[in-house]
């Protein structure tokens, strides 16, 4: 009887420690996600300024500027961090905005006055800096998610995770447009 | 001439021969031009001083030898006649008089080092300074959390200047620690505790400014091994950063107060460059991104900013060539890490 109690106590302790480690991993992933959100918020704050400068010169890119404004508005809305699908959608929007901003930066090349505008140059430099920070935050997030997902998917972590409602989280994947090789002739 | 021919009376002549500088072929003309304009005129004055110093040293040496011989003779007479004598006297006199004999050559070396080296350093930039008294702030180095525990720190050559817009500071550093060890006393055959001084770090500390301001504290240490990493995910209050590059992870362990910033600093390109740099330094480098500086610790690296031999002509060509080689290696750190470019670290 004593042995049985000891065995049960041991199982309880191991299960509890496993649960603690899963919660820690989920919290690290959420912390990393909030790190991304901080950087995305920085970019969202920067976008209206870039658009304001660009609008003065860009007559033929109105639809692109409107799309960017809409995407920015969507991206600054709250989302449910406990829902993997909501996170996935949020990340997808962030990447869409990234693609559109990339297209805008390419279009800037066609407007020599805008390209040489000091405020625009500064804004672009800051934008590139924020992009580098987003990239770093994405690496931290993916590393944390990788650890969490491995722990959640492997038995017996999968059972403990399902009991504690800890779900796998989506990776922050770069959009296909960003992965595509750059064609130098597009810029020449 | 060498020390033996000097003692045996080889003639001391002024050297006015060929100055052989060595450098990469594309750099040699520039090096020679600078040498001719700035160093050659002073080196001619120093050649006269060198000859005077050697003559003075030889006079003192011969006088000292006579005194030592005289004392040896007196000690021998004292021993055989049974009067008072002090056996170690000639030996002690030899040590003291040798020190006195070579004082002019030491003085020459110090003077040349004080006057010639700062001139040589100006070749790399007007703002370059060379000093043996200045030193890096030890509190900041310790706070960077890369150095081992130590009791005593001693500093050597100090160099400071700008290269491609990056502020570069280099300081030789030796850290020692007194450790107590048990050893067997052969005479009594008993174990006893003795205190020994062990080297904890000996090498160069290179401090580089950064175009980026960083708020966190990130350290890159040599790999601590799987067991150490399994037992602890932290280092001196910093949390482990697991990076994606398996090769980098194999060679280094990274700890930081800011997970995002550490990844921003150690982006894939920078990791590649650090690995490349590690190859040049046998993988022994460690570094810290701390208070807007990149501080690198290069163990077992010493600068060699010394006058090579007083018995050779005071052309300082070998010294200048050596200095150029040493400095190029330090500049290579900035180039390899691309710290001068505004494209992210």
Coordinates of C-alpha atoms in Angstrom, one line a residue, chain A residues 3-166:
Chain A
X3 CA 4.6 1.5 -2.3
X4 CA 1.5 2.3 -4.3
X5 CA 1.1 5.6 -2.5
X6 CA 4.8 6.4 -3.1
X7 CA 4.4 5.5 -6.8
X8 CA 1.3 7.7 -7.1
X9 CA 3.0 10.6 -5.4
X10 CA 5.9 10.2 -7.7
X11 CA 3.7 10.2 -10.8
X12 CA 1.9 13.2 -9.5
X13 CA 5.2 15.1 -8.9
X14 CA 6.5 14.2 -12.4
X15 CA 3.2 15.2 -14.0
X16 CA 3.1 18.5 -12.2
X17 CA 6.7 19.3 -13.1
X18 CA 5.9 18.4 -16.8
X19 CA 2.8 20.7 -16.5
X20 CA 5.0 23.5 -15.1
X21 CA 7.5 23.2 -17.9
X22 CA 4.7 23.3 -20.5
X23 CA 3.2 26.4 -19.0
X24 CA 6.7 28.0 -18.9
X25 CA 7.2 27.2 -22.6
X26 CA 3.8 28.6 -23.5
X27 CA 4.5 31.7 -21.6
X28 CA 7.9 32.2 -23.3
X29 CA 6.1 31.8 -26.7
X30 CA 3.5 34.3 -25.7
X31 CA 6.3 36.7 -24.4
X32 CA 8.0 36.3 -27.8
X33 CA 4.7 37.0 -29.5
X34 CA 4.2 40.2 -27.5
X35 CA 7.8 41.0 -28.6
X36 CA 6.7 40.8 -32.2
X37 CA 3.6 42.9 -31.4
X38 CA 5.8 45.6 -29.9
X39 CA 7.9 45.8 -33.1
X40 CA 4.7 45.6 -35.3
X41 CA 3.3 48.5 -33.3
X42 CA 6.4 50.5 -34.0
X43 CA 6.0 49.7 -37.7
X44 CA 2.3 50.6 -37.6
X45 CA 3.2 54.0 -36.0
X46 CA 5.7 54.6 -38.8
X47 CA 3.5 53.6 -41.7
X48 CA 1.2 56.7 -41.6
X49 CA 4.2 59.0 -41.7
X50 CA 5.6 57.2 -44.7
X51 CA 2.2 57.3 -46.4
X52 CA 1.9 61.1 -45.7
X53 CA 5.2 61.8 -47.3
X54 CA 4.6 59.5 -50.2
X55 CA 1.1 60.9 -50.9
X56 CA 2.6 64.3 -51.8
X57 CA 4.5 62.7 -54.7
X58 CA 2.8 59.5 -55.7
X59 CA -0.1 60.1 -58.0
X60 CA -0.3 56.7 -59.6
X61 CA -0.1 54.5 -56.5
X62 CA -3.3 55.5 -54.7
X63 CA -4.7 52.0 -54.6
X64 CA -1.5 50.7 -53.0
X65 CA -1.6 53.4 -50.4
X66 CA -5.2 52.7 -49.6
X67 CA -4.5 49.0 -49.2
X68 CA -1.6 49.7 -46.9
X69 CA -3.8 52.0 -44.7
X70 CA -6.5 49.3 -44.5
X71 CA -4.0 46.6 -43.6
X72 CA -2.5 48.8 -41.0
X73 CA -5.9 49.4 -39.4
X74 CA -6.6 45.6 -39.4
X75 CA -3.2 44.9 -37.8
X76 CA -3.6 47.3 -34.9
X77 CA -6.8 45.6 -33.8
X78 CA -6.8 43.3 -30.8
X79 CA -6.7 39.6 -31.3
X80 CA -7.1 36.5 -29.2
X81 CA -3.6 35.3 -28.2
X82 CA -5.0 32.0 -26.9
X83 CA -6.4 31.1 -30.3
X84 CA -3.8 29.7 -32.7
X85 CA -6.0 30.6 -35.7
X86 CA -6.2 34.2 -34.6
X87 CA -2.4 34.3 -34.1
X88 CA -2.0 32.8 -37.6
X89 CA -4.3 35.4 -39.1
X90 CA -2.5 38.2 -37.3
X91 CA 0.9 37.0 -38.6
X92 CA -0.5 36.7 -42.1
X93 CA -1.8 40.3 -42.0
X94 CA 1.6 41.4 -40.7
X95 CA 3.3 39.7 -43.6
X96 CA 0.8 41.1 -46.1
X97 CA 1.6 44.6 -44.8
X98 CA 5.2 43.8 -45.1
X99 CA 4.7 42.8 -48.8
X100 CA 2.8 45.9 -49.6
X101 CA 5.3 48.1 -47.9
X102 CA 8.0 46.3 -49.9
X103 CA 6.1 47.2 -53.1
X104 CA 5.8 50.8 -51.9
X105 CA 9.6 51.0 -51.3
X106 CA 10.2 49.7 -54.9
X107 CA 7.7 52.2 -56.3
X108 CA 9.6 55.0 -54.5
X109 CA 12.4 54.3 -56.9
X110 CA 10.2 55.7 -59.7
X111 CA 9.8 59.1 -58.1
X112 CA 13.2 60.8 -58.0
X113 CA 11.9 63.8 -56.0
X114 CA 10.5 61.5 -53.3
X115 CA 13.6 59.3 -53.4
X116 CA 15.8 62.2 -52.6
X117 CA 13.4 63.7 -50.0
X118 CA 15.3 63.8 -46.7
X119 CA 12.2 63.0 -44.5
X120 CA 11.5 60.0 -46.8
X121 CA 15.1 58.8 -46.6
X122 CA 15.0 59.0 -42.8
X123 CA 11.7 57.3 -42.6
X124 CA 12.9 54.5 -44.9
X125 CA 16.0 54.1 -42.8
X126 CA 14.0 53.8 -39.6
X127 CA 11.6 51.4 -41.4
X128 CA 14.5 49.1 -42.3
X129 CA 15.7 49.2 -38.7
X130 CA 12.3 48.2 -37.5
X131 CA 12.2 45.4 -40.1
X132 CA 15.5 44.1 -38.7
X133 CA 14.0 44.1 -35.2
X134 CA 10.8 42.4 -36.4
X135 CA 13.1 39.7 -38.0
X136 CA 14.9 39.3 -34.6
X137 CA 11.6 39.1 -32.7
X138 CA 10.4 36.5 -35.3
X139 CA 13.5 34.4 -34.7
X140 CA 12.9 34.5 -30.9
X141 CA 9.2 33.7 -31.4
X142 CA 9.9 30.7 -33.7
X143 CA 12.5 29.4 -31.3
X144 CA 10.1 29.6 -28.4
X145 CA 7.2 28.0 -30.4
X146 CA 9.5 25.2 -31.6
X147 CA 10.2 24.3 -28.0
X148 CA 6.6 24.5 -27.0
X149 CA 5.3 22.5 -29.9
X150 CA 7.8 19.8 -29.4
X151 CA 6.9 19.5 -25.8
X152 CA 3.1 19.5 -26.6
X153 CA 3.3 17.0 -29.4
X154 CA 5.4 14.3 -27.7
X155 CA 3.9 11.8 -25.4
X156 CA 3.1 12.1 -22.4
X157 CA 3.4 15.9 -22.9
X158 CA 0.5 15.7 -25.4
X159 CA -1.9 14.3 -22.7
X160 CA -0.9 16.8 -20.0
X161 CA -1.1 19.6 -22.6
X162 CA -4.6 18.6 -23.7
X163 CA -5.7 18.4 -20.0
X164 CA -4.3 21.9 -19.4
X165 CA -5.7 23.2 -22.8
X166 CA -2.2 24.1 -23.9

